[in-house]
Amino acid sequence: MFVPLLSALLNSLKSYKEYTSVPIQWIPNPFQWQNYIEVWKMTAMDTYALNSLIVTVLSVIGALLSCSMVGYAFARLQFPFKRSLFVMVLGTLMIPPVVMIIPQFIIFKHLGFLDTLVPLWIMEWLAQPFGVFLMRQAFLAIPKEFDEAAKLDGCTPFQTYWRVYLPMCKPQLATLTIFTFMTKWNEIMAPVIYLSSEDKFTLPIGILSMSGAWFGQEQYLVAAALMSLLPILLVFLFTEKYFVRGASSSGLK
Amino acid sequence: MKKIGTGLCLSGLLLMSAWLTGCSNDAESSTEDGGNTTKEEVVEIKLGYYSSGSADEKVEELIQKFEEAHPNIDVTTQNAPYQQFFQKLDTQIAGNNAPDVWLSDGVLVQKYAERGAAKDLTEWIESDLNQDDYYGLDFNKGSDGKYYAVPQGIQIGALFYNKDMFDAAGVDYPDESWTWEQLKEAGAKLTLDGQDRTADDSEFDKKSVKQYGLTFFNITEGWMPVLKSFGGGVLDEDLKESLIDSEENKEAMNWIVDGMERGILTDPSDLQSFQSPMSPFPSGTAAMRIGIYARVLAANETGINYDVSVLPKGPNGDRFAPVIANSWIVNENSSDEKAEAAWEWVKYWVTEDEVQKEWAELGEAVPVKKSVANSDLFLNSGEQSINKQAFLDSFEFAGTLDTNAVWSEWLQKFNENADQVFLGETSVEDALKQADEEVQKVLDDFYE
């Protein structure tokens, strides 16, 4: 894992001539640190990064809330058609995203959401099946004695979910956070389809736009891609402790 | 836990406000739209184009000038990276939301034309443009004889060669008398292995080539010019029948395969050892390339000492230069008013010297207007003085890449088979026969 990253880092510090040279020249000479500055000058990276951040943060919040609520309902509450509804939710996992593009596009067009950031995060607030499944399994693993104890203390179902169950699922919430963050941060297809004005672009479009149809100057692309990796690393570092702690303490304390 | 609670509440609020502002913005802009068209009779058009790096700014600048010259037309743009642009466009066409005018890669014009997305521009072109003044109008003509697009800039193929490498090997520079055979002979002298032995040397080690005679990539800058100048090709004149399994194509493919086996031409696996398949020539690892005009940008960037010449002749003296005329297309589904405004933009682009000159200065494409292309501005521009006249001379024997509505599909079938030959996995005869069947099936599926 380390070697590709290192080679990307070195590539990002080369001139185009060194980048294309044969045999491969591993160590840039001199190090072109200005490539990184050039990238910022070439495109509105800050705008793109801000847009990406808005989309990603809203998506993560939406995914955490909606998936945990729906997952809790499927795991802990009793209501009619529960089983068949859950099978339907899982069934939607099997629909390839490509076939949904055009209907979704038409729906968002009628809602007036084209060329806004809304279509990019709103879907996450509607409980994506993968997250629902993940959270349901997490809630199922918790002994139902907690449920009974909470009821005795006078909790409503929502309070039980919010105060008792959710805090016990931090590892799964951390997983969902990283998963959603990564997909949304790197997503390219949906932003391209829904966004038209440049000031709404997210990072992946911005980075790809730099390359153009004819003229690569790929070293700038590599530099930009590396910079866009940073937030993912940060999120991973922040959520990592929940993985470790969570894995050892789930269930009864 | 309390902290998380408040955090979530806050973000909930944030979300609500984002949602509300999202909605209200939208409502405002839509009333604005309605107001403008009725009161001041300003036509709003949407213009789509794919990004080409730094050229985007120039496009926006030219659009501004256009708006100043046409105060009754308001242009909003949308752009996206090349590949994603066309994915988006297909979705938009399906959702009836495509731009009123968009820039199409030359090879995709027929796809939009034959699927009814592009407006027939024949009448407008005949009444508003003097056709002799422009390069490439005919390259977009459909097999029905109608025009569906107007070129924005033209890519045409020529032979690029590295002068320093020719000098070092003591080989004369290419000129218009060259045949593909001569190119290979010169290429053999220009191909070097790890011990600096040339491809003519009996000791030559083709596993350790460090300098190739000719880099060979894909269709435009690879097999298509060779096939066509040997008298072969892929499709018939109507672009509905495959001609792949012919003697001429066999001869051409044998020429290519022989060059690859001797290490003079790069084969597909050689190209994989480069950071980018485009890099052997600009990095000075190949002495020659078949290159479209835009390749001067990368060659200038690395600063190699190079020049260009017309592509070599085939055994019967035929020549062929591949052409891609990237073009403006007007949306068939736009209202008459918008379509006319879109046409104003297209007309502005090709007729105005000013626009043509500014675009030519970027050096991405051969200008569409002949007077500008033949002026000093194009011929003597750029960091290196190269023989740009070669590109203009090539128009005499230029042709398209047999582009039709299913170009991308048949190309994939052909390439799969061609690659197998180039990698030595199958014989030329078998591959051509197989490709012929597969390509014909693609054509039949669409046209019947």
XYZ file of C-alpha atoms in Angstrom, chain B:
448
model
C -23.344 11.637 24.866
C -24.976 14.946 25.530
C -22.469 16.520 23.202
C -23.351 14.176 20.391
C -27.010 14.969 21.007
C -26.611 18.689 20.633
C -24.317 18.183 17.696
C -26.933 16.175 15.917
C -29.642 18.714 16.709
C -27.481 21.510 15.356
C -26.737 19.644 12.186
C -30.438 18.931 11.822
C -31.111 22.643 11.959
C -28.354 23.280 9.470
C -29.881 20.768 7.153
C -33.295 22.362 7.411
C -31.927 25.776 6.593
C -29.910 24.392 3.697
C -33.039 22.757 2.381
C -35.084 25.915 2.721
C -32.521 28.160 1.068
C -32.124 25.572 -1.659
C -35.825 25.745 -2.395
C -36.177 29.485 -2.228
C -33.175 30.100 -4.478
C -34.673 27.869 -6.999
C -38.048 29.558 -6.883
C -36.456 32.949 -7.400
C -34.390 31.920 -10.346
C -37.338 30.324 -12.099
C -39.474 33.457 -11.826
C -36.550 35.443 -13.136
C -36.339 33.207 -16.177
C -39.993 33.695 -16.951
C -39.786 37.441 -16.481
C -36.869 37.943 -18.799
C -38.181 36.097 -21.796
C -41.514 37.842 -21.842
C -40.547 41.417 -21.005
C -37.218 42.164 -22.674
C -37.325 39.357 -25.213
C -33.959 38.063 -24.182
C -33.369 34.522 -25.345
C -31.588 32.328 -22.876
C -29.603 29.447 -24.249
C -27.609 26.731 -22.573
C -24.245 25.888 -24.036
C -22.401 22.715 -23.109
C -18.757 21.881 -23.696
C -16.183 19.467 -22.384
C -13.268 20.883 -20.490
C -9.885 21.044 -22.030
C -7.854 22.408 -19.192
C -6.742 25.982 -19.606
C -8.879 26.460 -22.731
C -12.009 26.754 -20.602
C -11.225 30.329 -19.662
C -10.917 31.258 -23.304
C -14.298 29.767 -24.106
C -15.912 31.776 -21.309
C -14.191 34.903 -22.536
C -15.418 34.366 -26.085
C -18.929 33.770 -24.809
C -18.820 37.101 -23.014
C -17.792 38.842 -26.192
C -20.592 37.085 -27.998
C -23.107 38.311 -25.440
C -21.841 41.857 -25.839
C -22.315 41.597 -29.580
C -25.743 39.999 -29.162
C -27.450 41.743 -26.246
C -30.650 39.799 -26.837
C -28.980 36.447 -26.204
C -28.024 35.261 -22.760
C -25.727 32.246 -22.614
C -25.360 29.978 -19.614
C -22.659 27.367 -19.838
C -22.160 23.932 -18.456
C -18.982 21.994 -18.724
C -17.573 18.763 -17.395
C -14.501 16.609 -17.871
C -14.385 14.968 -21.298
C -15.650 11.499 -20.503
C -18.242 12.565 -17.941
C -19.510 15.280 -20.249
C -20.833 12.715 -22.689
C -22.337 10.522 -19.968
C -24.135 13.565 -18.667
C -25.239 14.570 -22.132
C -26.790 11.154 -22.761
C -28.714 11.415 -19.502
C -29.809 14.942 -20.323
C -30.985 13.937 -23.772
C -33.043 11.148 -22.214
C -34.421 13.587 -19.649
C -35.122 16.184 -22.356
C -32.886 18.660 -20.625
C -29.867 18.804 -22.944
C -28.124 22.110 -23.768
C -29.392 24.069 -26.762
C -25.974 23.914 -28.334
C -23.081 21.690 -27.364
C -19.578 20.801 -28.386
C -19.286 17.247 -29.618
C -16.215 15.192 -30.235
C -16.073 14.773 -34.016
C -16.390 11.014 -33.788
C -19.707 11.258 -31.947
C -21.547 13.659 -34.256
C -23.218 10.886 -36.258
C -24.317 9.177 -33.082
C -26.368 12.215 -32.116
C -27.457 12.895 -35.677
C -28.808 9.417 -36.379
C -30.516 9.203 -33.015
C -32.424 12.405 -33.663
C -30.761 14.592 -31.049
C -28.944 16.910 -33.458
C -30.730 19.485 -35.556
C -30.374 19.392 -39.327
C -28.348 22.521 -40.101
C -28.189 22.127 -43.867
C -30.408 25.086 -44.757
C -28.711 27.442 -42.358
C -25.253 26.435 -43.508
C -26.213 26.904 -47.154
C -27.716 30.343 -46.587
C -25.308 31.763 -43.954
C -21.902 30.251 -44.636
C -19.798 30.310 -47.752
C -18.802 26.681 -47.636
C -15.511 27.123 -49.479
C -14.235 29.352 -46.693
C -14.115 26.597 -44.116
C -12.264 23.392 -43.468
C -14.099 20.307 -42.494
C -17.786 21.014 -43.048
C -18.048 17.873 -45.138
C -16.450 15.694 -42.491
C -19.689 15.954 -40.543
C -21.982 15.227 -43.436
C -24.272 12.319 -42.693
C -24.691 9.487 -45.191
C -27.996 11.191 -46.046
C -26.046 14.196 -47.342
C -27.213 16.532 -44.577
C -25.141 18.605 -42.191
C -25.750 18.102 -38.492
C -22.834 20.028 -37.035
C -20.356 22.806 -37.697
C -16.681 22.300 -36.827
C -15.294 24.113 -33.808
C -11.676 23.151 -34.450
C -10.045 20.437 -36.498
C -7.678 17.661 -35.612
C -5.805 16.224 -38.561
C -3.044 13.629 -38.552
C 0.539 14.079 -39.762
C 3.908 12.470 -39.131
C 5.869 13.890 -36.194
C 9.601 13.187 -36.102
C 12.375 13.924 -33.643
C 15.120 15.779 -35.522
C 17.823 15.089 -32.944
C 17.255 11.359 -33.187
C 17.301 11.421 -36.995
C 20.552 13.375 -36.905
C 22.116 10.995 -34.409
C 21.196 7.994 -36.578
C 22.266 9.730 -39.786
C 18.859 9.247 -41.412
C 17.301 11.816 -43.761
C 14.196 13.588 -42.475
C 10.877 12.317 -43.800
C 9.322 14.124 -46.752
C 6.254 13.673 -48.913
C 7.935 11.060 -51.081
C 8.023 8.573 -48.210
C 6.112 5.307 -48.357
C 5.278 3.217 -45.309
C 8.040 0.808 -46.405
C 10.578 3.613 -46.325
C 9.276 4.671 -42.956
C 9.953 1.195 -41.656
C 13.451 1.113 -43.134
C 14.263 4.434 -41.482
C 12.509 3.280 -38.330
C 14.735 0.237 -38.140
C 17.798 2.466 -38.064
C 16.181 4.595 -35.378
C 15.273 1.681 -33.105
C 17.859 0.990 -30.430
C 18.158 -1.746 -27.816
C 19.941 -1.587 -24.464
C 23.356 -1.992 -26.132
C 22.637 0.689 -28.777
C 22.244 -1.904 -31.536
C 19.704 -0.969 -34.228
C 16.819 -3.179 -35.373
C 18.820 -3.982 -38.524
C 21.527 -5.632 -36.440
C 21.319 -9.428 -36.265
C 22.221 -9.282 -32.559
C 19.382 -6.833 -31.876
C 17.581 -7.651 -28.634
C 13.920 -6.724 -29.090
C 13.169 -7.401 -25.444
C 15.164 -4.421 -24.271
C 14.225 -1.682 -26.710
C 15.072 1.722 -25.288
C 14.209 3.781 -28.353
C 11.423 2.974 -30.819
C 11.252 3.957 -34.466
C 7.524 4.746 -34.452
C 5.081 4.814 -31.598
C 1.787 3.374 -32.597
C -1.342 4.061 -30.645
C -4.907 3.017 -31.217
C -7.052 4.008 -34.198
C -6.343 7.622 -35.260
C -2.667 7.522 -34.451
C -2.268 3.894 -35.310
C -3.862 1.440 -37.668
C -6.498 3.564 -39.447
C -4.108 5.710 -41.550
C -2.104 2.603 -42.460
C -5.166 0.570 -43.447
C -6.594 3.393 -45.543
C -3.412 4.251 -47.386
C -2.933 0.583 -48.230
C -6.328 0.832 -49.929
C -8.253 -0.847 -47.143
C -10.443 0.488 -44.388
C -13.235 -0.550 -42.093
C -16.571 0.465 -43.604
C -17.968 1.009 -47.098
C -19.067 4.408 -48.385
C -22.522 4.201 -46.844
C -20.903 3.262 -43.535
C -23.267 0.320 -43.158
C -21.171 -2.606 -44.421
C -17.913 -3.922 -43.061
C -14.993 -4.201 -45.498
C -12.566 -5.500 -42.948
C -11.777 -8.889 -44.436
C -9.939 -7.640 -47.544
C -6.573 -8.265 -49.170
C -5.548 -4.633 -48.709
C -6.228 -4.758 -44.989
C -4.268 -8.005 -44.733
C -1.305 -6.374 -46.373
C -1.550 -3.340 -44.099
C -1.904 -5.447 -40.967
C 1.092 -7.543 -42.007
C 3.114 -4.366 -42.348
C 2.133 -3.349 -38.820
C 2.652 -6.766 -37.242
C 6.056 -7.145 -38.891
C 7.087 -3.753 -37.512
C 5.949 -4.715 -34.034
C 7.644 -8.100 -34.146
C 10.909 -6.447 -35.075
C 10.542 -3.956 -32.230
C 10.379 -0.911 -34.517
C 6.756 -0.106 -33.658
C 5.411 -0.082 -30.128
C 2.865 -2.819 -29.507
C 0.043 -2.445 -26.945
C 2.077 -4.098 -24.195
C 5.059 -1.801 -24.819
C 2.795 1.189 -24.319
C 1.803 -0.085 -20.900
C 5.310 0.427 -19.611
C 4.889 4.171 -20.018
C 3.158 6.483 -17.571
C 0.805 7.413 -20.379
C 0.416 5.824 -23.848
C 0.883 9.320 -25.281
C 4.286 9.850 -23.765
C 6.819 7.930 -25.928
C 7.182 10.740 -28.470
C 7.210 13.839 -26.242
C 9.539 12.100 -23.801
C 11.997 11.331 -26.597
C 11.626 7.545 -26.491
C 10.250 7.203 -30.005
C 11.669 8.843 -33.106
C 8.336 9.197 -34.908
C 4.655 9.237 -34.230
C 1.456 9.568 -36.196
C -0.048 12.545 -34.416
C -3.075 14.785 -34.591
C -2.498 18.522 -34.410
C -3.068 18.824 -30.640
C 0.037 16.717 -30.010
C 2.212 19.738 -30.647
C 1.247 20.918 -27.149
C 2.879 18.025 -25.330
C 5.868 18.017 -27.694
C 6.443 21.713 -27.046
C 6.019 21.208 -23.325
C 8.918 18.751 -23.072
C 11.034 20.821 -25.442
C 12.160 18.113 -27.869
C 13.540 19.178 -31.221
C 10.903 17.973 -33.676
C 9.089 18.725 -36.903
C 6.140 17.388 -38.869
C 5.602 16.050 -42.365
C 2.642 14.596 -44.232
C 1.917 10.922 -43.609
C 3.576 8.372 -45.933
C 2.044 6.875 -49.071
C 0.736 3.355 -49.395
C 2.061 0.842 -51.963
C -0.229 2.273 -54.679
C 0.596 5.869 -53.930
C -2.584 6.459 -51.903
C -2.369 8.706 -48.904
C -4.681 9.178 -45.960
C -4.779 11.678 -43.132
C -7.238 10.943 -40.323
C -9.538 13.815 -39.388
C -11.615 14.540 -36.330
C -13.729 17.667 -36.671
C -14.900 18.572 -33.204
C -18.148 20.371 -33.755
C -21.014 22.427 -32.460
C -24.354 20.663 -32.468
C -27.713 22.389 -32.089
C -30.307 20.533 -30.043
C -33.167 19.143 -32.139
C -35.564 19.581 -29.215
C -34.856 23.252 -28.565
C -37.566 25.746 -29.416
C -37.164 27.617 -32.717
C -36.234 30.757 -30.870
C -33.492 29.075 -28.878
C -32.233 27.118 -31.865
C -31.846 30.336 -33.813
C -29.947 31.940 -30.964
C -27.755 28.841 -30.784
C -27.091 29.124 -34.491
C -26.017 32.747 -33.945
C -23.356 31.416 -31.577
C -22.179 28.780 -34.032
C -22.035 31.367 -36.791
C -20.180 33.781 -34.539
C -17.631 31.097 -33.736
C -16.754 30.153 -37.305
C -17.157 33.442 -39.149
C -15.566 35.992 -36.800
C -11.836 36.353 -37.486
C -11.353 37.594 -33.965
C -12.742 34.401 -32.418
C -10.863 32.181 -34.812
C -7.619 33.978 -34.070
C -7.994 33.863 -30.334
C -8.826 30.196 -30.447
C -5.912 29.496 -32.795
C -3.557 31.142 -30.338
C -4.276 28.426 -27.814
C -2.781 26.007 -30.314
C -5.201 23.173 -29.634
C -6.665 22.726 -33.096
C -6.391 23.802 -36.712
C -8.734 26.797 -37.185
C -11.929 26.117 -39.086
C -11.733 29.285 -41.172
C -9.310 28.798 -44.040
C -8.157 32.419 -44.134
C -7.078 32.245 -40.496
C -5.508 28.809 -40.819
C -3.439 30.009 -43.767
C -2.317 33.174 -42.024
C 0.901 33.790 -40.162
C -0.961 33.646 -36.917
C -1.473 29.924 -37.264
C 1.458 28.888 -39.434
C 4.160 30.699 -37.512
C 2.790 30.676 -34.010
C 4.002 28.619 -31.092
C 7.284 28.213 -29.311
C 8.917 26.118 -32.010
C 8.793 26.860 -35.692
C 7.518 23.651 -37.181
C 6.159 22.961 -40.618
C 2.477 23.514 -39.840
C 1.777 23.728 -43.547
C 1.983 19.923 -43.492
C -1.287 19.827 -41.543
C -3.023 22.058 -44.074
C -1.601 20.108 -47.028
C -3.001 16.948 -45.466
C -6.561 18.159 -46.029
C -6.189 17.079 -49.670
C -6.190 13.434 -48.705
C -8.017 13.613 -45.406
C -10.890 11.441 -44.323
C -12.886 10.592 -41.237
C -12.477 7.512 -39.111
C -15.497 5.880 -40.761
C -17.637 7.466 -38.079
C -21.259 6.466 -38.004
C -23.944 6.148 -35.360
C -22.365 3.063 -33.797
C -18.757 4.146 -34.095
C -17.833 3.495 -30.467
C -19.382 0.037 -30.572
C -17.734 -1.225 -33.740
C -14.432 0.324 -32.763
C -14.395 -1.694 -29.579
C -14.950 -4.918 -31.528
C -12.250 -4.055 -34.035
C -9.734 -3.060 -31.374
C -10.237 -6.256 -29.401
C -9.323 -8.296 -32.449
C -6.540 -5.999 -33.611
C -4.914 -6.081 -30.187
C -4.822 -9.864 -30.280
C -2.876 -9.718 -33.538
C -0.580 -7.001 -32.247
C 0.201 -9.100 -29.184
C 0.924 -12.136 -31.366
C -1.946 -14.188 -29.981
C -3.679 -14.846 -33.278
C -3.000 -14.611 -37.011
C -3.893 -11.644 -39.186
C -6.310 -13.740 -41.294
C -8.243 -15.068 -38.313
C -8.464 -11.720 -36.580
C -9.705 -9.881 -39.656
C -12.319 -12.542 -40.322
C -13.478 -12.433 -36.724
C -13.487 -8.624 -36.614
C -15.436 -8.524 -39.868
C -18.202 -10.696 -38.420
C -18.396 -8.869 -35.123
C -18.388 -5.402 -36.665
C -21.020 -6.425 -39.229
C -23.231 -7.656 -36.415
C -22.973 -4.309 -34.617
C -23.940 -2.534 -37.853
C -26.829 -4.877 -38.600
C -28.197 -4.575 -35.075
C -28.478 -0.835 -35.431
C -29.380 -0.307 -39.067
C -31.855 -3.137 -39.644
